[in-house]
XYZ file of C-alpha atoms in Angstrom:
729
model
C 40.030 107.636 89.832
C 36.924 108.558 91.807
C 36.685 108.489 95.578
C 34.825 105.194 95.389
C 37.724 103.680 93.450
C 40.382 105.222 95.685
C 42.053 102.368 97.598
C 42.660 104.773 100.484
C 38.903 105.274 100.768
C 38.235 101.570 100.482
C 40.629 100.868 103.373
C 43.193 98.880 101.409
C 46.442 99.492 103.264
C 44.940 102.429 105.136
C 45.547 102.983 108.871
C 43.331 104.753 111.383
C 44.579 108.284 110.668
C 42.209 111.148 111.437
C 42.149 114.514 109.706
C 43.382 117.509 111.730
C 42.731 120.920 110.116
C 42.175 119.110 106.843
C 45.438 117.173 107.012
C 45.929 113.479 107.832
C 47.333 113.196 111.356
C 49.926 110.712 110.085
C 51.859 113.355 108.136
C 52.847 115.156 111.336
C 54.868 112.090 112.323
C 56.486 112.077 108.885
C 57.414 115.783 109.085
C 58.992 115.382 112.543
C 60.827 112.288 111.309
C 62.278 114.186 108.338
C 63.423 117.138 110.473
C 65.234 114.850 112.938
C 66.785 112.747 110.158
C 68.109 115.793 108.275
C 69.470 117.248 111.523
C 71.194 113.922 112.144
C 72.736 113.709 108.661
C 73.876 117.300 108.205
C 75.045 117.575 111.812
C 77.288 114.543 111.436
C 78.518 115.642 108.009
C 79.363 119.182 109.199
C 82.158 117.978 111.504
C 83.169 114.875 109.521
C 86.187 116.242 107.654
C 87.619 117.740 110.869
C 87.115 114.374 112.588
C 89.183 112.750 109.837
C 91.831 115.448 109.988
C 92.328 115.908 113.717
C 90.935 112.829 115.480
C 92.020 110.119 113.031
C 95.047 112.310 112.197
C 94.785 111.887 108.433
C 96.339 114.457 106.113
C 94.081 116.897 104.270
C 94.119 114.971 100.969
C 93.078 111.663 102.547
C 90.445 113.385 104.714
C 89.009 115.080 101.613
C 89.043 111.838 99.593
C 87.194 109.764 102.199
C 84.705 112.598 102.802
C 83.768 112.783 99.116
C 83.631 108.987 98.809
C 81.072 108.980 101.624
C 79.000 111.759 100.006
C 79.088 109.907 96.669
C 77.748 106.745 98.334
C 74.964 108.788 99.945
C 73.811 109.773 96.434
C 74.201 106.338 94.855
C 72.159 104.380 97.398
C 68.849 106.255 96.741
C 68.603 104.369 93.443
C 68.833 101.102 95.355
C 66.338 102.330 97.969
C 63.775 103.279 95.333
C 64.023 99.889 93.617
C 63.703 97.984 96.911
C 60.707 100.089 98.026
C 58.776 99.928 94.739
C 59.550 96.326 93.804
C 59.872 94.411 97.068
C 59.314 95.840 100.575
C 57.142 98.894 99.983
C 57.958 102.399 101.232
C 56.967 101.856 104.875
C 59.078 98.767 105.525
C 62.004 100.215 103.559
C 61.986 103.342 105.726
C 61.783 101.287 108.953
C 64.510 98.771 108.094
C 66.960 101.287 106.635
C 66.344 103.753 109.479
C 67.460 101.030 111.893
C 70.615 100.552 109.789
C 71.053 104.338 109.733
C 70.737 104.581 113.534
C 73.284 101.814 114.100
C 75.688 103.687 111.814
C 75.284 106.946 113.749
C 75.841 105.182 117.071
C 78.959 103.510 115.642
C 80.314 106.938 114.631
C 79.690 108.336 118.103
C 81.480 105.384 119.749
C 84.398 105.612 117.302
C 85.009 109.198 118.469
C 85.476 108.267 122.156
C 89.257 108.526 122.502
C 89.326 107.047 126.012
C 88.347 103.576 124.717
C 91.902 102.843 123.507
C 93.821 105.576 125.361
C 95.614 103.248 127.785
C 98.339 105.756 128.721
C 95.749 108.551 129.167
C 97.632 111.131 127.104
C 94.533 112.156 125.129
C 95.543 110.267 121.945
C 94.059 106.857 121.036
C 96.685 104.103 121.154
C 94.824 101.749 118.798
C 93.832 103.994 115.904
C 92.873 100.986 113.754
C 89.883 100.325 116.024
C 88.585 103.884 115.573
C 89.183 103.892 111.799
C 87.433 100.556 111.216
C 84.466 101.429 113.440
C 84.023 104.839 111.808
C 84.215 103.373 108.275
C 81.583 100.752 109.147
C 79.433 103.519 110.647
C 79.756 105.711 107.545
C 78.863 102.828 105.232
C 75.709 102.093 107.248
C 74.807 105.805 107.297
C 75.254 106.061 103.517
C 73.064 102.995 103.040
C 70.418 104.327 105.437
C 70.196 107.987 104.476
C 70.397 107.227 100.770
C 67.953 104.344 100.944
C 65.200 106.333 102.664
C 65.811 109.536 100.677
C 63.449 108.691 97.776
C 60.857 107.044 100.057
C 59.947 109.521 102.803
C 58.597 112.360 100.653
C 56.683 109.949 98.401
C 55.317 108.090 101.445
C 54.069 111.396 102.847
C 52.363 112.186 99.551
C 50.620 108.791 99.663
C 48.780 109.792 102.866
C 46.557 112.293 101.023
C 43.387 111.433 99.169
C 42.582 112.541 95.629
C 40.600 115.594 96.805
C 43.461 116.880 99.044
C 45.695 118.331 96.325
C 46.044 121.695 98.099
C 47.016 120.046 101.381
C 49.500 117.806 99.566
C 51.239 120.838 98.021
C 51.427 122.509 101.437
C 52.864 119.315 102.911
C 55.694 119.264 100.370
C 56.490 122.912 101.107
C 56.660 122.202 104.854
C 58.599 119.009 104.150
C 61.385 120.833 102.289
C 61.329 123.604 104.874
C 62.110 120.903 107.473
C 65.055 119.754 105.371
C 66.564 123.245 105.324
C 65.623 123.872 108.961
C 67.305 120.667 110.101
C 70.375 121.470 108.016
C 70.593 125.025 109.362
C 70.239 124.148 113.040
C 72.580 121.161 112.877
C 75.406 123.097 111.190
C 75.142 125.672 113.983
C 74.855 123.279 116.928
C 77.177 120.341 116.186
C 80.296 122.496 115.585
C 79.667 124.115 118.991
C 79.456 120.652 120.567
C 82.657 119.628 118.769
C 84.436 122.695 120.134
C 83.766 121.594 123.731
C 86.279 119.457 125.586
C 85.265 116.142 127.110
C 86.723 112.823 128.162
C 86.950 110.363 131.028
C 90.680 110.559 131.693
C 91.825 113.440 129.456
C 89.980 116.372 127.931
C 89.942 116.572 124.119
C 87.707 118.067 121.418
C 84.320 116.434 121.877
C 83.707 114.677 118.558
C 81.838 111.938 120.437
C 79.227 114.498 121.560
C 79.103 116.065 118.080
C 78.262 112.621 116.651
C 76.239 111.492 119.670
C 73.568 114.207 119.389
C 72.848 113.397 115.696
C 72.682 109.710 116.704
C 70.126 110.593 119.408
C 68.095 112.597 116.864
C 68.095 109.604 114.531
C 66.748 107.431 117.348
C 64.010 110.042 117.908
C 63.250 110.063 114.161
C 62.876 106.272 114.136
C 60.713 106.157 117.264
C 58.417 108.960 116.036
C 57.949 107.230 112.681
C 57.124 103.901 114.351
C 54.632 105.570 116.748
C 52.562 106.709 113.765
C 52.624 103.244 112.187
C 48.952 102.489 112.786
C 47.829 105.686 111.040
C 49.700 105.325 107.742
C 48.313 104.375 104.376
C 50.792 101.739 103.171
C 50.614 101.224 99.427
C 51.659 97.830 98.146
C 54.800 97.757 95.933
C 53.745 98.017 92.277
C 57.089 97.663 90.501
C 59.724 100.253 89.717
C 59.697 102.149 86.433
C 63.513 102.325 86.491
C 63.723 98.546 86.126
C 61.341 98.637 83.159
C 63.362 101.409 81.549
C 66.649 99.551 82.069
C 65.189 96.319 80.670
C 63.785 98.121 77.627
C 67.082 99.904 76.911
C 68.995 96.670 77.438
C 66.740 94.789 75.022
C 67.072 97.537 72.389
C 70.877 97.427 72.593
C 70.912 93.629 72.498
C 68.464 93.446 69.599
C 70.379 96.080 67.657
C 73.588 94.114 68.146
C 71.925 90.950 66.855
C 70.769 92.778 63.740
C 73.983 94.691 63.121
C 74.368 93.215 59.646
C 73.737 95.535 56.662
C 70.997 93.233 55.401
C 68.685 94.575 58.081
C 67.185 98.019 57.364
C 68.141 100.881 59.686
C 65.564 102.285 62.054
C 64.925 105.944 62.861
C 66.180 105.654 66.466
C 68.196 102.902 68.132
C 65.455 102.533 70.780
C 63.095 101.429 67.980
C 64.829 98.051 68.108
C 62.810 97.367 71.267
C 59.476 97.453 69.379
C 59.445 93.663 69.046
C 58.915 93.273 72.800
C 57.888 96.605 74.381
C 55.008 99.023 73.965
C 55.621 101.866 71.514
C 54.430 104.464 74.050
C 57.025 103.300 76.606
C 59.723 103.513 73.932
C 58.618 107.043 72.998
C 58.734 108.081 76.681
C 62.215 106.614 77.110
C 63.382 108.581 74.064
C 62.263 111.791 75.767
C 64.068 110.836 78.981
C 67.286 109.949 77.149
C 67.241 113.355 75.497
C 67.285 114.996 78.952
C 69.821 112.533 80.391
C 72.176 113.416 77.541
C 72.214 116.977 78.887
C 73.175 115.572 82.292
C 76.616 114.459 81.030
C 78.441 117.761 81.871
C 76.554 118.336 85.148
C 78.747 116.330 87.594
C 81.441 119.007 87.381
C 79.166 121.460 89.186
C 78.783 119.053 92.112
C 82.540 118.503 92.102
C 82.932 122.123 93.182
C 79.758 122.462 95.223
C 80.390 119.667 97.724
C 83.916 120.897 98.483
C 82.376 123.513 100.746
C 82.162 120.741 103.342
C 85.766 119.606 102.867
C 88.348 121.988 101.375
C 86.535 125.151 102.425
C 86.104 123.916 106.000
C 89.813 123.066 106.183
C 90.587 126.503 104.749
C 88.541 128.107 107.532
C 90.713 126.377 110.173
C 93.576 128.672 109.142
C 91.498 131.854 109.506
C 90.396 134.239 112.243
C 86.913 133.386 113.519
C 86.213 136.441 115.683
C 83.012 138.253 114.668
C 82.973 140.893 117.385
C 82.238 139.081 120.642
C 81.057 136.022 118.716
C 83.483 133.232 117.818
C 82.603 131.226 114.703
C 83.925 127.665 114.420
C 85.402 126.685 111.017
C 82.664 124.109 110.367
C 79.969 126.671 111.211
C 80.758 128.648 108.062
C 78.683 126.061 106.177
C 75.651 127.610 107.887
C 75.737 130.407 105.310
C 74.587 127.923 102.655
C 71.100 127.097 104.069
C 70.658 130.715 105.234
C 71.400 132.033 101.746
C 69.185 129.358 100.138
C 66.181 130.429 102.231
C 66.956 134.040 101.289
C 67.848 133.734 97.597
C 65.109 131.348 96.391
C 62.227 133.834 96.964
C 64.378 136.751 95.751
C 65.217 134.916 92.522
C 61.601 133.863 91.886
C 59.969 137.156 92.872
C 62.526 139.782 91.795
C 65.442 138.630 89.640
C 63.689 136.383 87.102
C 60.673 138.729 86.560
C 63.063 141.685 86.170
C 65.104 139.829 83.544
C 61.889 138.905 81.737
C 60.744 142.557 81.735
C 64.050 143.504 80.122
C 63.054 141.306 77.187
C 65.700 138.649 77.751
C 64.558 135.059 77.271
C 66.187 133.547 80.359
C 65.389 129.889 79.655
C 66.028 127.145 82.240
C 69.145 125.935 80.410
C 70.526 129.477 80.362
C 69.898 129.743 84.110
C 71.778 126.502 84.669
C 74.698 127.783 82.587
C 74.856 130.962 84.676
C 74.674 128.845 87.846
C 77.718 126.836 86.737
C 79.606 130.041 85.994
C 78.761 131.432 89.447
C 80.124 128.248 91.048
C 83.362 128.752 89.105
C 83.503 132.339 90.403
C 83.111 130.984 93.942
C 86.294 128.967 93.512
C 88.114 131.979 92.099
C 87.152 133.796 95.316
C 88.382 130.798 97.344
C 91.707 130.950 95.473
C 92.094 134.674 96.240
C 91.358 134.013 99.926
C 93.944 131.217 99.927
C 96.558 133.568 98.446
C 95.940 135.974 101.327
C 96.220 133.125 103.846
C 99.479 131.918 102.295
C 100.972 135.395 102.721
C 100.526 135.114 106.499
C 101.883 131.575 106.864
C 105.434 131.218 108.183
C 108.127 129.795 105.897
C 109.241 126.593 107.558
C 112.589 124.949 106.760
C 112.827 122.409 103.947
C 114.377 118.952 104.347
C 117.859 120.399 103.722
C 117.489 123.519 105.894
C 117.573 124.503 109.563
C 116.211 127.654 111.211
C 117.488 129.381 114.334
C 116.218 132.159 116.603
C 118.307 133.836 119.324
C 117.165 134.760 122.858
C 119.339 136.876 125.165
C 118.576 135.691 128.726
C 121.033 138.172 130.289
C 120.420 141.552 131.870
C 122.667 143.429 129.420
C 122.827 143.717 125.628
C 125.011 141.357 123.573
C 126.246 141.484 119.986
C 125.990 138.195 118.116
C 127.626 137.215 114.837
C 126.028 134.464 112.741
C 127.524 132.918 109.550
C 126.382 134.756 106.440
C 124.655 137.509 108.448
C 125.627 140.920 109.783
C 126.264 141.394 113.492
C 123.073 141.494 115.498
C 122.616 143.375 118.777
C 120.192 141.788 121.235
C 119.007 143.938 124.130
C 118.528 142.457 127.601
C 115.739 139.848 127.749
C 115.052 140.245 124.034
C 115.098 137.893 121.047
C 115.771 138.196 117.340
C 112.667 139.220 115.461
C 112.966 136.381 112.929
C 114.373 132.925 112.318
C 117.683 132.689 110.446
C 117.898 129.943 107.810
C 121.023 127.795 107.356
C 121.887 125.084 104.845
C 124.574 123.493 107.047
C 124.098 121.429 110.194
C 127.058 123.045 111.994
C 127.475 126.812 112.520
C 129.762 129.053 114.568
C 128.109 131.688 116.780
C 130.249 134.493 118.189
C 129.376 136.897 121.027
C 131.351 140.107 121.710
C 132.220 141.544 125.122
C 133.235 139.154 126.391
C 134.347 137.381 123.232
C 132.968 133.838 123.195
C 132.615 131.486 120.244
C 130.376 128.424 120.252
C 129.917 125.628 117.701
C 126.188 124.946 117.370
C 124.799 121.741 115.826
C 121.439 122.215 114.149
C 118.801 119.675 113.133
C 117.667 119.487 109.526
C 114.051 120.465 108.791
C 113.766 121.942 112.304
C 113.286 125.268 114.000
C 115.269 125.920 117.158
C 115.870 128.757 119.618
C 119.348 129.332 121.024
C 119.174 130.423 124.672
C 122.172 132.669 125.389
C 122.646 132.581 129.202
C 123.221 135.646 131.364
C 126.676 134.240 132.176
C 128.074 133.713 128.684
C 130.448 130.981 129.781
C 127.551 128.819 131.039
C 125.923 126.115 128.914
C 124.045 127.324 125.837
C 120.740 125.502 125.328
C 118.854 124.774 122.100
C 115.082 124.434 122.247
C 113.070 122.597 119.618
C 110.383 124.872 118.146
C 107.232 124.118 116.159
C 107.538 123.430 112.432
C 103.818 123.649 111.640
C 100.863 125.825 112.534
C 98.950 124.629 115.621
C 95.904 122.643 114.557
C 92.185 123.260 115.102
C 92.786 126.957 115.824
C 94.597 126.158 119.077
C 97.635 128.066 120.322
C 100.898 126.454 121.482
C 102.758 128.260 124.272
C 105.764 127.655 126.524
C 107.677 129.548 129.225
C 111.430 130.094 129.542
C 112.680 130.736 133.075
C 115.592 133.186 133.174
C 115.585 133.494 136.973
C 117.940 131.727 139.379
C 115.073 129.912 141.116
C 112.360 127.513 139.853
C 108.985 128.918 138.838
C 105.663 127.069 138.694
C 103.256 128.102 135.908
C 99.620 126.985 135.783
C 96.299 127.931 134.179
C 92.752 126.778 134.865
C 93.059 124.235 132.033
C 96.788 123.431 131.797
C 99.589 122.869 134.292
C 102.926 123.745 132.671
C 104.697 122.412 135.744
C 107.781 123.546 137.615
C 110.357 125.218 135.347
C 113.953 124.987 136.542
C 116.323 128.018 136.424
C 117.634 128.821 132.898
C 115.369 126.181 131.414
C 112.097 125.958 129.501
C 108.762 124.157 129.608
C 107.191 121.927 126.972
C 104.587 123.343 124.621
C 101.008 123.393 125.922
C 97.780 123.937 124.005
C 95.753 127.030 124.844
C 92.329 127.842 123.402
C 91.492 131.193 121.876
C 90.359 133.959 124.181
C 91.686 135.399 127.414
C 93.865 133.122 129.553
C 95.105 133.824 133.056
C 98.505 132.337 134.053
C 99.480 131.900 137.692
C 103.231 132.195 138.342
C 104.568 131.184 141.732
C 107.864 130.473 143.458
C 107.766 129.565 147.113
C 105.444 131.986 148.846
C 105.609 134.543 146.012
C 103.067 134.628 143.188
C 101.484 136.820 140.551
C 99.100 136.585 137.624
C 99.795 137.168 133.935
C 96.899 137.639 131.485
C 97.147 137.157 127.722
C 94.452 137.270 125.034
C 94.992 134.641 122.322
C 93.725 134.441 118.770
C 93.784 131.330 116.555
C 96.717 129.203 115.417
C 99.624 131.069 117.078
C 102.729 130.004 118.964
C 104.362 132.050 121.734
C 107.397 131.802 123.995
C 107.063 133.745 127.269
C 110.405 134.671 128.807
C 110.651 135.336 132.544
C 113.758 137.570 132.847
C 116.297 137.454 135.658
C 115.049 140.899 136.767
C 111.476 139.613 137.181
C 109.794 140.679 140.448
C 106.619 139.029 141.753
C 103.893 141.557 142.428
C 100.975 143.431 140.882
C 103.148 144.851 138.078
C 104.561 141.532 136.813
C 102.307 141.754 133.731
C 104.764 144.109 132.001
C 107.910 142.266 133.089
C 107.441 139.167 130.884
C 108.903 139.197 127.367
C 106.541 137.835 124.710
C 108.133 136.149 121.668
C 105.796 135.474 118.755
C 107.156 132.333 117.076
C 104.134 131.829 114.789
C 101.717 134.695 114.288
C 97.975 134.054 114.835
C 95.558 133.644 111.947
C 94.986 137.149 110.651
C 92.845 136.549 107.546
C 89.234 136.874 108.669
C 86.626 134.173 108.029
C 84.311 136.878 106.702
C 86.360 136.745 103.498
C 84.749 133.356 102.827
C 81.271 134.890 102.659
C 81.590 135.937 98.950
C 82.495 132.402 97.893
C 79.550 131.009 99.878
C 77.289 133.600 98.243
C 78.424 132.696 94.724
C 78.203 128.924 95.291
C 74.712 129.225 96.833
C 73.466 131.560 94.083
C 74.856 129.027 91.620
C 73.053 126.228 93.452
C 69.721 128.071 93.309
C 70.065 128.768 89.575
C 71.525 125.355 88.730
C 69.935 122.804 91.049
C 66.418 124.199 91.521
C 66.116 125.150 87.834
C 67.667 121.862 86.713
C 65.092 119.725 88.513
C 62.287 121.976 87.291
C 63.563 121.736 83.702
C 64.019 117.967 83.900
C 60.509 117.363 85.192
C 59.009 119.606 82.522
C 60.774 117.736 79.707
C 59.904 114.155 80.662
C 56.652 112.198 81.048
C 55.107 112.142 84.530
C 55.721 108.417 84.969
C 59.446 108.907 84.230
C 60.211 111.415 87.003
C 61.764 108.680 89.151
C 64.216 107.906 86.347
C 65.244 111.561 86.129
C 65.560 111.768 89.927
C 67.894 108.773 89.825
C 69.889 110.344 86.997
C 70.162 113.640 88.878
C 71.392 111.961 92.074
C 73.856 109.952 89.993
C 75.431 113.201 88.689
C 76.005 114.266 92.320
C 77.750 110.966 93.079
C 79.937 111.199 89.964
C 80.833 114.788 90.853
C 82.176 113.684 94.232
C 84.232 110.931 92.604
C 85.740 113.531 90.244
C 87.155 115.368 93.289
C 89.176 112.253 94.112
C 90.390 111.785 90.543
C 91.430 115.407 89.931
C 93.075 115.765 93.345
C 95.086 112.559 92.841
C 96.156 113.327 89.258
C 96.930 117.025 89.753
C 98.973 116.775 93.001
C 99.370 120.553 93.070
C 101.627 121.906 95.842
C 99.603 125.098 96.306
C 95.963 125.016 97.393
C 95.114 128.198 95.503
C 96.286 126.526 92.291
C 93.931 123.608 92.938
C 91.013 126.016 93.388
C 91.909 127.719 90.091
C 92.135 124.308 88.381
C 88.628 123.325 89.514
C 87.249 126.733 88.478
C 88.869 126.403 85.038
C 87.465 122.905 84.532
C 83.968 124.103 85.392
C 84.236 127.074 83.007
C 85.277 124.656 80.244
C 82.347 122.352 81.042
C 80.079 125.409 81.234
C 81.016 126.325 77.647
C 80.337 122.765 76.459
C 76.976 122.733 78.259
C 75.976 126.093 76.746
C 76.653 124.694 73.243
C 74.551 121.601 74.014
C 71.795 123.837 75.407
C 71.852 126.015 72.274
C 70.923 123.060 70.080
C 68.331 121.661 72.487
C 64.675 121.907 71.451
C 62.139 122.242 74.270
C 59.215 119.827 74.138
C 55.869 119.261 75.828
C 55.842 115.579 76.852
C 52.113 115.485 77.579
C 51.312 116.892 74.122
C 53.655 114.402 72.454
C 52.018 111.554 74.375
C 48.559 112.741 73.262
C 49.713 112.966 69.632
C 51.360 109.556 69.914
C 48.224 107.956 71.341
C 46.149 109.636 68.624
C 48.504 108.305 65.980
C 48.300 104.822 67.473
C 44.485 105.086 67.535
C 44.456 106.260 63.895
C 46.738 103.395 62.939
C 44.427 100.975 64.716
C 41.400 102.505 62.931
C 43.166 102.145 59.571
C 44.060 98.593 60.502
C 40.423 97.867 61.442
C 39.206 99.359 58.142
C 41.732 97.306 56.243
C 40.662 94.159 58.088
C 36.971 94.928 57.349
C 37.793 95.495 53.687
C 39.644 92.197 53.546
C 36.724 90.418 55.230
C 34.273 91.995 52.764
C 36.476 90.946 49.857
C 36.639 87.398 51.200
C 32.853 87.362 51.547
C 32.406 88.650 47.978
C 34.819 86.073 46.630
C 33.054 83.363 48.595
C 29.656 84.441 47.235
C 30.871 84.506 43.626
C 32.478 81.103 44.057
C 29.223 79.731 45.460
C 27.256 81.056 42.454
C 29.688 79.472 39.989
C 29.581 76.140 41.761
C 25.777 76.272 41.894
C 25.533 76.953 38.166
C 27.971 74.159 37.338
C 26.128 71.665 39.523
C 22.810 72.693 37.961
C 24.192 72.211 34.467
């Protein structure tokens, strides 16, 4: 099309956009819109699984299932968005309407995370969880509809703003466009976990999920406003129909026609799509054949996405049980996802500029399908690494009692050593103000505990599936108390602590964030949550006071015992006995870096190469069909997570990681066999040959028609001569 024929030049659907540095001014609004929208989506998604786990208080399996259902919907709705934009509303209106839906969804998520709305007793926990669940599910559905619906429209709408002679500028725009996607993803996965880690609330302070969702909602509002501001400058192409609908109709007709002519009396055709020749153009049928050949290779691909998208669910939950200290820097579990966009921006140029040319120089034909196979294998290796990390984590986890067991720890509150005899165990000597270094496990609910000098025997009743600490008083004949201990690791990397007062006077214990209250003599406080880092405790009794400082890690539980010999003063720091009930997370988050490296390297080799291969093997007018097929594999992959997790029901997480890795290796082998028998084609060359063949057929048909006409003329002339002769005679 020449410039004179270009509808953009003629003003059809064109706004008042001016060129700035050779670029239409309108694209700057589109670029800003995309950055804000990607920040909004990835920021919300980064903290989503933790919101399910700790705010809605779902278990890990349910949190993972709903997370992957949401991601699957986000990759199904682009197909709907593309059809609506190309066949009905046009790209501009589709982006506007679905962005409004998207914004409403983000706001709904932010509101659903405000715990004070239903926290009538102000204890920090919502009283009407149904309200929060329903509102968040409605919000997620609207977000999936919005983000998926505009996904295929924004980039194409940006490309529409350029004229025919601006090919170089259009290519630059797409580079900047995808840079904005990665930039928005990178910044959001750094910022929103920090916001989530803050504490906020009207009546009680809790993890600030409302702020973590509120900022992405605000960015989505900005994205919508910026896009609307540029409205008058856009070229808005009219909807011209969607090729996917034509393809589906053609395939449907071929299947239906083949079924009608299933009888043996009808001759077989070379390809089942040839049964559409009665209604559809032969060139369209030939193009669909090429697309179907590529889509057939897509069948094993969902398994890659099954593993890949678990970095936002299972891997994030795994990080909550690890140590996040990187020197003076503290990394939140959901911030580990940041390694993915960082590694993408690093590995893509390295692969293109170093790795692939080096492999080519070595004489190895590293075809796109071979790259994809290697990418799948690298993803499997990532899950092997995740399994090894999980094994190390499991080694550090405490063994909690089963449903038929009870566990007991002993604490000597006296000022002299005692010897204690427990059933099935050797005599144990406890020094003054000291505790047993482990929990003892019992199968019975009733045990007899004996103490020598003086000889005292007590019958202790234990609770099943519970951990308890037996407080042995300084005066043995006094009442023996049983405390109820934690039977699970503290969540979200918090620490649970309590104080036991062994003095003969009450002690008040407070911190800047928590007030443990007044602890009576020979009694204990309730557990209180303490964040990681240094915490200063203020201990006071009457006019006496002192400060105790403790540095906490992640996920630990401590009992601090104030002995009867405790003296308030500057040296009270060393007088308190520290009992470690649950050790802090000791496996470092840095151990997750190899699995993130392998999964990202796999993504670069699989995803980038896969799209490149797909586009090279299909006609230019069929790229939308392949894009839809590619997004569909992502959606199916996320549904597979739900199916495998529900069917397998493995008790150990490391075993589940190994299962997923094994499944991908199996699929990788199948894909490599399919790739071995695949023949690469040049669609443009095939189309040229096809058109030439059609033209030749038409020429032959024209010649045949001319010959028939000439024959008819000759016959007519001869007949005329015969009739003339007869009439003359």
